[in-house]
Coordinates of C-alpha atoms in Angstrom, one line a residue:
Chain A
M247 CA -18.4 -52.0 -9.9
I248 CA -14.7 -51.5 -9.3
E249 CA -12.1 -53.9 -10.5
I250 CA -8.5 -53.3 -9.5
K251 CA -6.0 -55.5 -11.3
S252 CA -2.4 -55.9 -10.2
L253 CA -2.2 -52.1 -9.5
T254 CA 1.4 -50.9 -8.7
K255 CA 2.8 -47.5 -8.2
T256 CA 6.4 -46.6 -7.6
F257 CA 7.9 -43.1 -6.9
G258 CA 11.6 -43.4 -7.8
S259 CA 12.8 -46.3 -5.7
V260 CA 9.8 -46.3 -3.3
E261 CA 7.0 -48.8 -4.1
A262 CA 4.0 -47.1 -2.7
V263 CA 1.4 -49.6 -4.0
K264 CA 2.5 -53.2 -4.7
N265 CA 0.4 -55.4 -7.0
I266 CA -3.0 -54.8 -5.5
S267 CA -6.0 -56.6 -6.9
I268 CA -9.5 -56.0 -5.4
T269 CA -13.0 -56.3 -6.8
V270 CA -15.8 -54.1 -5.3
P271 CA -19.3 -55.1 -6.5
K272 CA -21.9 -52.4 -7.3
G273 CA -23.6 -51.0 -4.2
E274 CA -20.9 -52.1 -1.7
I275 CA -19.1 -49.9 0.9
F276 CA -15.6 -51.2 0.8
G277 CA -13.1 -50.1 3.4
L278 CA -9.4 -49.6 2.8
L279 CA -7.8 -50.0 6.2
G280 CA -4.2 -49.0 6.9
E281 CA -1.8 -46.8 8.8
N282 CA -0.7 -43.4 7.4
G283 CA 1.6 -44.0 4.4
A284 CA 0.2 -47.5 3.8
G285 CA -0.7 -46.7 0.2
K286 CA -4.5 -46.0 0.6
T287 CA -4.4 -42.4 -0.8
T288 CA -2.1 -43.4 -3.7
T289 CA -4.5 -46.2 -4.6
L290 CA -7.5 -43.8 -4.5
R291 CA -5.5 -41.2 -6.6
M292 CA -4.8 -43.8 -9.2
L293 CA -8.5 -44.8 -9.3
A294 CA -9.4 -41.1 -9.7
T295 CA -7.0 -40.9 -12.7
M296 CA -4.8 -38.3 -10.9
L297 CA -1.8 -40.6 -10.9
K298 CA -0.9 -43.1 -13.6
P299 CA -0.2 -46.6 -12.4
T300 CA 3.4 -47.9 -12.9
S301 CA 1.8 -51.2 -13.9
G302 CA -1.6 -52.9 -13.7
T303 CA -4.9 -51.1 -14.2
A304 CA -8.4 -50.7 -12.9
T305 CA -11.9 -50.4 -14.3
L306 CA -14.7 -48.3 -12.8
N307 CA -18.1 -49.3 -14.1
G308 CA -16.3 -50.8 -17.1
Y309 CA -14.2 -47.8 -17.9
D310 CA -10.4 -48.3 -17.8
I311 CA -8.5 -45.7 -15.8
Q312 CA -5.7 -45.5 -18.3
K313 CA -7.7 -45.7 -21.5
E314 CA -10.8 -43.7 -20.6
P315 CA -9.8 -41.3 -17.8
D316 CA -12.5 -38.7 -18.7
R317 CA -15.3 -41.4 -18.5
V318 CA -13.9 -42.7 -15.3
R319 CA -14.0 -39.2 -13.7
G320 CA -17.6 -38.8 -14.8
E321 CA -18.4 -41.9 -12.8
L322 CA -16.9 -40.9 -9.6
G323 CA -16.8 -38.3 -6.8
I324 CA -13.8 -38.1 -4.6
L325 CA -13.4 -36.5 -1.2
F326 CA -10.1 -36.0 0.6
G327 CA -10.1 -35.7 4.3
G328 CA -8.1 -33.3 6.4
E329 CA -8.1 -30.2 4.3
S330 CA -11.5 -29.6 2.6
G331 CA -10.0 -28.1 -0.6
L332 CA -12.7 -25.5 -0.9
Y333 CA -12.1 -22.1 -2.4
N334 CA -12.2 -19.7 0.5
R335 CA -13.3 -16.6 -1.5
L336 CA -16.2 -18.4 -3.1
T337 CA -19.4 -19.2 -1.3
V338 CA -20.4 -22.8 -0.6
A339 CA -23.0 -22.6 -3.5
E340 CA -20.3 -21.2 -5.9
N341 CA -17.9 -23.9 -4.9
I342 CA -20.5 -26.6 -5.6
S343 CA -21.7 -24.9 -8.8
Y344 CA -18.1 -24.7 -10.1
F345 CA -17.6 -28.4 -9.8
G346 CA -21.0 -29.0 -11.3
E347 CA -20.1 -27.0 -14.4
L348 CA -16.8 -28.8 -14.7
N349 CA -18.7 -32.1 -14.6
N350 CA -20.8 -31.0 -17.6
M351 CA -24.0 -30.2 -15.7
D352 CA -26.4 -27.6 -16.9
K353 CA -27.2 -24.6 -14.8
K354 CA -30.7 -25.7 -13.8
S355 CA -29.6 -29.1 -12.7
I356 CA -26.8 -27.5 -10.7
Q357 CA -29.3 -25.2 -8.9
N358 CA -31.7 -28.1 -8.1
R359 CA -28.8 -30.2 -6.9
I360 CA -27.5 -27.4 -4.6
K361 CA -31.0 -27.0 -3.1
Y362 CA -31.1 -30.8 -2.4
L363 CA -27.6 -31.0 -1.0
A364 CA -28.1 -27.9 1.2
E365 CA -31.1 -29.6 2.7
V366 CA -29.5 -33.1 3.1
F367 CA -26.3 -31.7 4.7
E368 CA -28.2 -29.0 6.7
M369 CA -26.2 -26.2 5.0
G370 CA -29.1 -23.9 4.4
D371 CA -27.9 -21.3 6.8
Y372 CA -24.5 -20.9 5.2
I373 CA -24.9 -22.0 1.6
N374 CA -24.3 -18.4 0.5
R375 CA -21.4 -17.7 2.9
H376 CA -17.8 -17.6 1.9
A377 CA -16.1 -21.0 2.5
G378 CA -13.2 -19.3 4.3
K379 CA -15.6 -18.2 7.1
L380 CA -16.9 -21.6 8.0
S381 CA -16.0 -24.1 10.7
K382 CA -14.1 -27.2 9.8
G383 CA -17.2 -29.4 10.1
M384 CA -19.2 -27.0 7.8
R385 CA -16.4 -27.0 5.3
Q386 CA -16.1 -30.8 5.2
K387 CA -19.9 -31.1 4.6
A388 CA -19.6 -28.5 1.8
A389 CA -16.7 -30.4 0.3
F390 CA -18.7 -33.6 0.4
A391 CA -21.6 -31.8 -1.3
R392 CA -19.2 -30.5 -4.0
A393 CA -17.7 -33.9 -4.6
I394 CA -21.1 -35.5 -5.3
V395 CA -22.8 -32.5 -7.1
H396 CA -23.0 -34.6 -10.3
D397 CA -24.5 -37.5 -8.5
P398 CA -21.7 -40.0 -9.3
N399 CA -22.2 -43.7 -9.2
I400 CA -18.9 -44.3 -7.4
L401 CA -17.6 -42.5 -4.3
L402 CA -14.0 -42.5 -3.3
L403 CA -13.7 -41.2 0.3
D404 CA -10.3 -40.7 1.7
E405 CA -10.6 -40.3 5.4
P406 CA -13.7 -38.1 5.0
S407 CA -14.2 -37.6 8.7
A408 CA -10.6 -36.8 9.7
G409 CA -10.6 -33.9 12.2
L410 CA -14.3 -33.5 12.4
D411 CA -16.4 -33.0 15.5
V412 CA -18.9 -35.7 16.5
S413 CA -22.0 -34.1 15.1
A414 CA -20.3 -33.3 11.7
M415 CA -19.0 -36.9 11.7
I416 CA -22.5 -38.3 12.2
V417 CA -23.9 -36.2 9.3
I418 CA -21.1 -37.5 7.0
Q419 CA -21.6 -41.1 8.1
D420 CA -25.4 -40.8 7.7
F421 CA -24.9 -39.5 4.2
I422 CA -22.5 -42.4 3.4
K423 CA -25.2 -44.8 4.5
M424 CA -27.8 -42.9 2.5
Q425 CA -25.6 -43.1 -0.6
H426 CA -25.2 -46.8 0.0
Q427 CA -29.0 -47.2 0.1
L428 CA -29.1 -45.5 -3.2
G429 CA -27.0 -48.2 -4.7
K430 CA -23.7 -46.3 -4.9
T431 CA -20.4 -48.1 -4.8
I432 CA -18.1 -46.6 -2.2
I433 CA -14.5 -47.1 -1.4
F434 CA -13.8 -45.7 2.0
S435 CA -10.3 -45.3 3.3
S436 CA -9.6 -44.8 6.9
H437 CA -7.3 -45.6 9.8
S438 CA -10.2 -45.5 12.2
M439 CA -11.2 -49.1 12.9
V440 CA -14.4 -48.1 14.6
E441 CA -15.6 -46.1 11.6
V442 CA -14.7 -48.9 9.2
D443 CA -16.4 -51.5 11.4
K444 CA -19.5 -49.3 11.5
L445 CA -19.8 -48.5 7.8
C446 CA -18.1 -51.1 5.6
N447 CA -19.4 -54.4 4.1
R448 CA -16.0 -55.6 3.3
I449 CA -12.5 -54.4 4.1
A450 CA -9.0 -54.7 2.7
V451 CA -6.1 -54.3 5.1
I452 CA -3.1 -52.6 3.4
H453 CA 0.3 -52.3 4.9
K454 CA 3.4 -50.8 3.3
G455 CA 1.7 -50.8 -0.1
S456 CA 0.7 -54.5 0.0
L457 CA -2.7 -56.0 0.4
I458 CA -2.6 -58.2 3.5
D459 CA -6.2 -59.5 3.6
T460 CA -9.6 -58.9 2.1
D461 CA -12.9 -60.1 3.6
T462 CA -16.1 -59.0 5.2
V463 CA -15.8 -57.5 8.7
E464 CA -17.6 -60.5 10.2
N465 CA -15.4 -63.1 8.4
L466 CA -12.3 -61.3 9.6
K467 CA -13.5 -61.3 13.1
T468 CA -14.3 -65.1 12.9
K469 CA -11.1 -66.0 11.2
N470 CA -9.0 -64.1 13.7
K471 CA -11.2 -65.1 16.7
S472 CA -11.7 -61.6 17.9
D473 CA -14.4 -59.0 18.0
N474 CA -12.0 -56.2 18.1
L475 CA -11.0 -54.9 14.7
E476 CA -8.0 -53.0 16.1
E477 CA -6.6 -56.2 17.6
I478 CA -7.1 -58.0 14.3
F479 CA -5.4 -55.2 12.4
I480 CA -2.4 -55.2 14.7
R481 CA -2.2 -59.0 14.4
L482 CA -2.3 -59.0 10.6
V483 CA 0.2 -56.2 10.3
G484 CA 2.5 -57.8 12.9
E485 CA 2.4 -61.1 11.0
K486 CA 3.6 -59.3 7.8
Q487 CA 6.5 -57.7 9.6
Chain B
M289 CA -10.1 -30.4 -24.2
R290 CA -13.3 -28.4 -23.9
L291 CA -13.5 -24.7 -24.4
K292 CA -16.5 -24.6 -22.0
H293 CA -14.3 -26.0 -19.2
T294 CA -11.6 -23.5 -20.0
I295 CA -14.1 -20.6 -19.8
T296 CA -15.6 -22.0 -16.5
V297 CA -12.1 -22.1 -15.0
L298 CA -11.3 -18.6 -16.3
K299 CA -14.5 -17.1 -14.9
K300 CA -14.0 -18.7 -11.5
E301 CA -10.3 -17.7 -11.3
V302 CA -11.1 -14.1 -12.2
L303 CA -13.9 -13.9 -9.7
D304 CA -11.7 -15.5 -7.0
I305 CA -8.8 -13.1 -7.5
A306 CA -11.2 -10.1 -7.9
R307 CA -12.5 -10.9 -4.4
D308 CA -9.0 -10.7 -3.0
K309 CA -8.8 -7.1 -1.8
K310 CA -5.0 -7.3 -1.2
S311 CA -4.4 -8.4 -4.8
L312 CA -6.7 -5.7 -6.2
F313 CA -5.1 -3.0 -4.2
S314 CA -1.5 -4.0 -5.0
N315 CA -2.2 -4.8 -8.7
I316 CA -4.6 -2.1 -9.7
L317 CA -5.1 0.7 -7.3
L318 CA -1.5 1.1 -6.0
P319 CA 0.1 1.7 -9.4
I320 CA -2.6 4.3 -10.3
I321 CA -1.7 6.2 -7.1
I322 CA 2.0 5.5 -6.8
M323 CA 3.0 6.2 -10.4
P324 CA 2.0 9.9 -10.5
V325 CA 3.5 10.4 -7.0
L326 CA 6.8 8.7 -8.1
M327 CA 7.0 10.5 -11.4
L328 CA 6.2 13.9 -9.9
L329 CA 8.8 13.4 -7.2
V330 CA 11.5 12.1 -9.6
G331 CA 10.6 14.7 -12.2
S332 CA 10.7 17.7 -9.9
G333 CA 13.9 16.3 -8.3
T334 CA 15.6 16.1 -11.7
K335 CA 14.4 19.5 -12.7
K336 CA 15.6 21.1 -9.5
F337 CA 18.9 19.3 -9.9
T338 CA 19.5 20.6 -13.4
Q339 CA 18.3 24.1 -12.4
E340 CA 20.8 24.0 -9.5
M341 CA 23.6 23.5 -12.0
K342 CA 22.5 26.3 -14.3
E343 CA 21.3 29.0 -11.9
N344 CA 22.7 31.0 -9.0
I345 CA 26.3 30.2 -9.7
T346 CA 27.9 31.8 -6.6
V347 CA 31.6 32.5 -7.1
A348 CA 34.1 34.0 -4.7
L349 CA 37.8 34.8 -4.8
T350 CA 40.2 33.5 -2.3
Q351 CA 41.3 35.9 0.3
E352 CA 44.9 35.9 -1.1
S353 CA 43.9 36.9 -4.6
A354 CA 41.1 39.2 -3.6
S355 CA 42.4 42.6 -4.4
P356 CA 39.9 45.4 -5.2
E357 CA 41.0 45.1 -8.9
A358 CA 40.5 41.3 -8.9
Q359 CA 37.0 41.7 -7.4
E360 CA 36.2 44.4 -10.0
F361 CA 37.5 42.2 -12.8
L362 CA 35.5 39.2 -11.8
K363 CA 32.3 41.3 -11.5
N364 CA 32.6 43.4 -14.6
Q365 CA 34.6 41.2 -17.0
I366 CA 33.5 37.7 -16.3
A367 CA 30.1 37.7 -14.5
I368 CA 28.8 40.2 -17.0
H369 CA 28.7 37.4 -19.6
D370 CA 26.2 35.3 -17.6
E371 CA 23.4 36.7 -15.4
N372 CA 23.4 33.5 -13.3
I373 CA 26.9 34.2 -12.0
I374 CA 26.8 35.9 -8.6
I375 CA 30.0 37.3 -7.1
K376 CA 30.2 36.9 -3.3
D377 CA 32.7 38.2 -0.8
P378 CA 36.2 36.5 -0.7
V379 CA 36.7 33.3 1.3
E380 CA 39.5 32.3 3.5
N381 CA 39.0 28.5 3.3
P382 CA 37.7 27.6 -0.2
E383 CA 37.0 23.9 0.7
E384 CA 34.8 25.0 3.7
A385 CA 33.1 27.7 1.6
V386 CA 32.0 25.1 -1.1
K387 CA 31.2 22.5 1.5
T388 CA 28.9 24.8 3.5
G389 CA 27.2 26.0 0.3
Y390 CA 28.4 29.6 0.8
V391 CA 29.6 29.5 -2.8
K392 CA 29.6 26.8 -5.6
L393 CA 33.0 27.8 -7.0
V394 CA 36.1 29.6 -5.7
V395 CA 38.4 31.5 -8.1
V396 CA 42.2 32.2 -7.7
L397 CA 43.6 34.9 -9.9
D398 CA 47.3 35.7 -10.5
K399 CA 48.3 38.5 -8.1
D400 CA 49.8 40.4 -11.0
F401 CA 46.9 39.7 -13.4
Q402 CA 46.2 43.4 -13.9
I403 CA 49.8 44.1 -15.1
K404 CA 49.7 41.1 -17.4
Y405 CA 46.3 42.0 -18.8
E406 CA 47.4 45.5 -19.6
R407 CA 50.6 44.2 -21.2
N408 CA 48.5 41.9 -23.3
E409 CA 50.1 38.9 -21.7
P410 CA 48.1 35.8 -20.6
F411 CA 47.3 35.4 -16.9
S412 CA 45.7 32.4 -15.2
I413 CA 42.3 31.9 -13.5
K414 CA 42.2 28.8 -11.3
I415 CA 38.6 27.4 -10.6
L416 CA 38.3 25.5 -7.4
F417 CA 35.3 23.2 -7.2
D418 CA 34.1 20.0 -5.4
D419 CA 33.2 17.3 -7.9
S420 CA 31.6 15.2 -5.1
K421 CA 29.0 18.0 -4.8
S422 CA 26.8 18.1 -7.9
S423 CA 25.9 21.8 -7.5
S424 CA 29.6 22.7 -7.5
G425 CA 30.9 20.2 -10.1
G426 CA 28.0 20.9 -12.4
S427 CA 28.4 24.7 -12.3
V428 CA 32.0 24.8 -13.6
S429 CA 30.9 24.8 -17.2
V430 CA 28.8 28.0 -16.7
L431 CA 31.9 29.9 -15.4
E432 CA 34.1 28.3 -18.1
R433 CA 31.7 29.6 -20.8
A434 CA 31.8 33.1 -19.2
I435 CA 35.6 33.1 -19.2
E436 CA 35.6 31.8 -22.8
K437 CA 33.4 34.8 -23.8
F438 CA 35.8 37.2 -22.0
N439 CA 38.7 35.6 -23.9
N440 CA 36.9 36.1 -27.2
V441 CA 35.9 39.7 -26.5
T442 CA 39.5 40.5 -25.3
T443 CA 41.2 38.8 -28.3
N444 CA 38.9 40.5 -30.8
K445 CA 39.5 43.9 -29.1
R446 CA 43.3 43.4 -29.2
L447 CA 43.2 42.3 -32.9
E448 CA 41.1 45.3 -33.8
E449 CA 43.5 47.6 -32.0
M450 CA 46.3 46.1 -34.2
G451 CA 44.2 46.6 -37.3
I452 CA 43.6 42.9 -37.9
D453 CA 40.2 41.5 -38.7
P454 CA 39.3 39.0 -35.9
E455 CA 37.7 36.8 -38.6
I456 CA 41.2 35.8 -39.5
L457 CA 41.2 33.5 -36.5
T458 CA 38.2 31.6 -37.8
A459 CA 39.0 29.1 -40.5
V460 CA 35.7 27.4 -40.4
V461 CA 32.3 28.1 -38.9
Q462 CA 30.6 24.9 -37.7
E463 CA 26.8 24.4 -37.5
K464 CA 25.0 21.5 -35.9
V465 CA 21.6 20.3 -37.1
N466 CA 19.8 17.4 -35.4
M467 CA 18.1 15.4 -38.1
T468 CA 15.9 13.5 -35.7
E469 CA 12.3 14.5 -35.4
G470 CA 10.8 15.4 -32.0
S471 CA 12.0 17.1 -28.9
P472 CA 14.8 16.1 -26.5
G473 CA 12.1 14.6 -24.1
N474 CA 11.5 11.9 -26.7
M475 CA 15.0 10.5 -26.1
I476 CA 14.4 10.2 -22.4
L477 CA 11.0 8.6 -23.0
S478 CA 12.5 6.1 -25.4
M479 CA 15.0 5.1 -22.7
L480 CA 12.5 4.8 -19.9
L481 CA 9.1 3.7 -21.4
P482 CA 10.3 0.5 -23.2
M483 CA 12.1 -0.6 -20.0
L484 CA 9.1 0.2 -17.8
I485 CA 6.6 -1.6 -20.1
A486 CA 8.9 -4.7 -20.5
M487 CA 9.2 -5.0 -16.7
L488 CA 5.5 -4.5 -16.1
V489 CA 4.6 -7.1 -18.7
A490 CA 7.1 -9.6 -17.2
V491 CA 6.0 -9.3 -13.6
G492 CA 2.4 -8.1 -13.8
G493 CA 1.0 -11.7 -13.7
I494 CA 3.2 -13.0 -10.9
P495 CA 0.7 -12.6 -8.0
A496 CA -2.0 -14.4 -10.1
A497 CA 0.4 -17.1 -11.3
T498 CA 1.6 -17.8 -7.8
D499 CA -1.9 -18.2 -6.5
L500 CA -3.3 -20.2 -9.3
V501 CA -1.1 -23.3 -9.1
A502 CA 1.4 -23.1 -6.2
G503 CA -1.2 -21.5 -4.0
E504 CA -3.8 -24.2 -5.0
K505 CA -1.3 -26.9 -4.2
E506 CA -0.7 -25.4 -0.8
R507 CA -4.4 -25.0 -0.1
M508 CA -5.1 -28.5 -1.4
T509 CA -7.7 -27.3 -3.9
L510 CA -5.9 -28.6 -6.9
E511 CA -6.4 -32.3 -6.3
P512 CA -10.3 -32.1 -6.2
L513 CA -10.2 -30.0 -9.4
L514 CA -8.2 -32.6 -11.2
T515 CA -10.9 -35.2 -10.5
T516 CA -13.6 -33.3 -12.4
R517 CA -14.3 -34.1 -16.1
A518 CA -12.3 -31.1 -17.2
S519 CA -9.1 -32.2 -18.8
R520 CA -5.8 -30.9 -17.5
L521 CA -5.3 -28.9 -20.7
S522 CA -8.7 -27.1 -20.2
I523 CA -7.8 -26.3 -16.6
L524 CA -4.3 -25.1 -17.5
L525 CA -5.6 -22.9 -20.3
G526 CA -8.2 -21.3 -18.0
K527 CA -5.5 -20.5 -15.6
Y528 CA -3.2 -19.3 -18.4
F529 CA -5.7 -16.8 -19.7
T530 CA -6.4 -15.6 -16.1
I531 CA -2.7 -14.8 -15.7
N532 CA -2.8 -13.0 -19.0
I533 CA -5.8 -10.9 -18.0
F534 CA -4.1 -9.8 -14.7
T535 CA -0.8 -9.1 -16.5
F536 CA -2.5 -6.6 -18.7
V537 CA -4.7 -5.2 -16.1
S538 CA -1.6 -4.5 -14.0
V539 CA 0.2 -3.0 -17.1
L540 CA -2.8 -0.8 -17.9
S541 CA -3.3 0.5 -14.4
T542 CA 0.4 1.4 -14.2
L543 CA 0.1 3.2 -17.6
A544 CA -3.0 4.9 -16.3
G545 CA -0.8 6.2 -13.5
F546 CA 1.7 7.3 -16.1
V547 CA -1.0 9.2 -18.1
I548 CA -2.3 10.9 -14.9
S549 CA 1.3 12.1 -14.3
Y550 CA 1.4 13.4 -17.8
I551 CA -1.9 15.3 -17.3
I552 CA -0.6 16.8 -14.1
N553 CA 2.7 17.9 -15.6
P554 CA 3.8 16.7 -19.1
E555 CA 7.5 17.0 -18.1
T556 CA 7.2 14.4 -15.3
I557 CA 7.2 11.5 -17.8
T558 CA 10.6 12.5 -19.1
M559 CA 11.9 13.0 -15.6
G560 CA 11.9 16.7 -16.0
M561 CA 14.0 16.6 -19.1
G562 CA 11.5 18.4 -21.4
N563 CA 8.3 17.7 -23.2
V564 CA 7.6 14.9 -25.6
G565 CA 6.2 15.2 -29.1
G566 CA 7.0 15.8 -32.7
V567 CA 7.1 12.2 -33.8
K568 CA 4.4 11.2 -36.2
L569 CA 3.4 7.6 -35.3
Q570 CA 2.4 5.2 -38.0
P571 CA -0.7 3.2 -37.0
A572 CA 0.5 -0.1 -38.5
A573 CA 3.8 0.1 -36.7
V574 CA 2.0 1.0 -33.4
L575 CA -0.3 -2.0 -33.9
L576 CA 2.6 -4.4 -34.6
T577 CA 4.4 -3.1 -31.5
L578 CA 1.3 -3.6 -29.4
A579 CA 1.0 -7.1 -30.7
V580 CA 4.6 -7.8 -29.8
I581 CA 3.9 -6.5 -26.2
V582 CA 0.9 -8.7 -25.9
L583 CA 2.8 -11.7 -27.1
M584 CA 5.6 -11.0 -24.6
G585 CA 2.9 -10.9 -21.9
M586 CA 1.6 -14.3 -23.1
T587 CA 5.1 -15.7 -23.1
F588 CA 5.7 -14.6 -19.5
S589 CA 2.3 -15.9 -18.4
G590 CA 3.3 -19.3 -19.8
I591 CA 6.6 -19.2 -18.0
Q592 CA 5.0 -18.1 -14.8
L593 CA 2.5 -20.9 -15.0
A594 CA 5.2 -23.5 -15.5
I595 CA 7.2 -22.1 -12.6
S596 CA 4.2 -22.0 -10.3
T597 CA 3.4 -25.6 -11.3
F598 CA 7.0 -26.6 -10.4
A599 CA 6.9 -24.9 -7.0
R600 CA 5.9 -26.9 -4.0
S601 CA 4.3 -24.1 -2.1
F602 CA 3.1 -20.5 -2.4
K603 CA 6.3 -19.2 -0.9
E604 CA 8.5 -21.3 -3.1
G605 CA 6.5 -20.0 -6.1
Q606 CA 7.0 -16.4 -5.0
T607 CA 10.8 -17.0 -4.6
Y608 CA 11.2 -18.6 -8.1
L609 CA 8.9 -16.1 -9.8
S610 CA 10.5 -13.0 -8.3
M611 CA 13.7 -14.0 -10.2
L612 CA 11.9 -13.4 -13.5
I613 CA 12.6 -9.7 -13.1
F614 CA 16.3 -10.4 -13.9
A615 CA 15.3 -11.8 -17.3
V616 CA 14.0 -8.4 -18.1
M617 CA 16.4 -6.2 -16.2
I618 CA 19.5 -7.5 -18.1
P619 CA 18.3 -6.8 -21.6
S620 CA 16.6 -3.6 -20.4
Y621 CA 19.8 -2.1 -18.9
A622 CA 22.0 -3.4 -21.7
S623 CA 19.9 -1.5 -24.3
M624 CA 18.9 1.5 -22.2
M625 CA 21.2 4.0 -23.8
M626 CA 20.5 2.8 -27.3
Q627 CA 18.5 5.0 -29.6
A628 CA 16.2 3.8 -32.4
N629 CA 18.9 3.7 -35.1
D630 CA 21.4 1.9 -32.9
I631 CA 19.4 -1.3 -32.7
K632 CA 20.8 -4.2 -34.7
M633 CA 18.5 -6.6 -36.6
Y634 CA 19.3 -9.6 -34.4
M635 CA 18.0 -7.7 -31.3
F636 CA 14.5 -8.0 -32.8
S637 CA 14.7 -11.8 -32.4
V638 CA 15.9 -12.0 -28.8
P639 CA 13.2 -12.5 -26.2
V640 CA 12.3 -9.3 -24.2
L641 CA 14.8 -7.3 -26.3
N642 CA 12.5 -7.6 -29.3
T643 CA 9.8 -5.9 -27.4
I644 CA 12.1 -3.2 -26.0
S645 CA 13.6 -2.7 -29.5
S646 CA 10.2 -2.4 -31.2
L647 CA 9.1 0.2 -28.7
K648 CA 12.3 2.2 -28.9
M649 CA 12.1 2.2 -32.7
I650 CA 8.5 3.6 -32.9
L651 CA 9.2 6.1 -30.1
G652 CA 12.3 7.3 -32.0
G653 CA 10.2 7.8 -35.2
V654 CA 11.9 5.0 -37.1
F655 CA 9.5 2.6 -38.9
D656 CA 11.3 -0.5 -40.3
Y657 CA 8.6 -3.1 -40.9
S658 CA 11.0 -6.0 -41.6
K659 CA 12.4 -5.6 -38.1
L660 CA 8.9 -5.3 -36.6
F661 CA 7.7 -8.5 -38.4
L662 CA 10.8 -10.3 -37.2
A663 CA 9.9 -9.3 -33.6
L664 CA 6.4 -10.4 -34.1
G665 CA 7.3 -13.8 -35.6
T666 CA 9.9 -14.6 -32.9
S667 CA 7.4 -13.5 -30.2
V668 CA 4.8 -16.0 -31.5
L669 CA 7.4 -18.7 -31.4
Y670 CA 8.2 -17.8 -27.7
V671 CA 4.5 -17.9 -26.8
V672 CA 4.3 -21.5 -28.2
L673 CA 7.4 -22.6 -26.4
A674 CA 6.3 -21.1 -23.1
L675 CA 2.9 -22.6 -23.3
Y676 CA 4.4 -26.0 -24.3
L677 CA 6.6 -25.8 -21.2
S678 CA 3.7 -25.1 -18.9
V679 CA 1.6 -27.9 -20.5
L680 CA 4.6 -30.3 -20.0
M681 CA 4.8 -29.3 -16.3
F682 CA 1.1 -29.5 -15.7
K683 CA 0.9 -33.0 -17.1
K684 CA 3.9 -34.3 -15.3
E685 CA 2.7 -35.9 -12.1
S686 CA 6.1 -35.9 -10.5
V687 CA 6.0 -32.1 -10.8
L688 CA 2.3 -31.5 -10.1
F689 CA 2.2 -33.7 -7.0
R690 CA 5.7 -32.7 -5.8
S691 CA 5.7 -32.2 -2.0

């Protein structure tokens, strides 16, 4: 379970995230919907303990991001979209193993997990190839595998399918669904309405750092009398402006 | 902080850099090859240059003063005192003759020199040389010494003819004794080696430092790393020790090149200025100096890490880090001409200068342990400060996520 309480982040005079409060129950895929620069990544970075909130806080499975950052990081796996963040001179297996070791896993568990992830993500052919020699889709799958090597209970996915081809995107989406079935709590940030519509149980619309609305996809559609999430988003954002 | 995480980061970083063929070539292989080539070229160049000033001193008279007597005088009275002096045919244009390399020096003798000489009167010899040409300017002293010898021989002969003991002209006989141990090559080595080591230690870790934080920021690999259970301090220390390793690998490979040069020709490491040796090193002093060098490397690794963390990108990191060379060049050049006994106590407490001073001291055969301990103590302090600075930078999100 994730509880975000009045979370605020300012960079100098810029308020990137303004007093956001959200609760995501265990086992839910929760979408953060917003344009580029809306504050989605900053929110995820604060949840991942990379950035310290200016005010407010959040708890992940009961661990406070400010008081127990190490415990929080043990609970979560985070994936950033766009650049995969892999080490090009290491093989896919070495990339995954490195993060396994840094997440306190023993060598045997890491090896078992690599085998499992290679199978799930269909990476068997290139698991021992250097990451720098892979296609963007392959790299993103490897990055996903690395983020969840320690089998975290919470996944923070920041535009995970950005720039991927259709087949790689489907693999990623299938894996998100699979993690959902395993009872993982997932926060999924995207500016793709179609993807959010397809995957998320509930969504929060964020605009210029502020939370505009939070509800299930169905309720948002009913409330706004539209089946088109893009139309609803434009309307909500437009009202705020 | 967990030591296990630090070791994991260290192992990964070493493996990652070791797989970078460009880094390996420029940090390890190139210094081993380039040093002997460089030393041999510079050494043989210097040797040739000094030989040029001592040997084949070609001298000619000007056409106006070139009587058969003058030619005879130059050959039998002056050149006879130095076998390197070679008399050539008279020249019409002295400037041209020196410029074209026909002769190194041109001499003008008084037309009536023979009469004056026979009357025991002084006559003049004018030496024409070109100071902008080292082979000409540097040769003057050889001819001067030969003329001085002629003067002495002539004076003694004249005094003896007058029945006076030439010793009367000598009030005191001076004798010079150099109390320093070792050969002249040691002096050159104590000028060059401390500077070379200080520069290598200061810049050896730069490629690794640039890659490890600024490079990671640019490649977006730092953010996922910060979401693991490893604390920032563990990650930072792993990177810090990696930079240290590559600093000393780079220093050792350059010194290996230095040793290869020595094996090929011992004189190359003193730039052709003679052999080294004669100094008895004290093991304790050598160990203390090595510790000071290692601590300087650790200080610079910390500074490099802090700068790399501050930089937004790889290129920005490279630009900032390349400026570190000035931090070493200034004290290196300022103290270059100083010999072991010229170094003041305070210099053993100044960063960089303390390493250079310690090295100069032991190479000069001077072993002052109070100075060496001062250098060691201050070096430890600088390591702590540099590491503190890098921790401060790495923990500051406005710096770490600067973009």
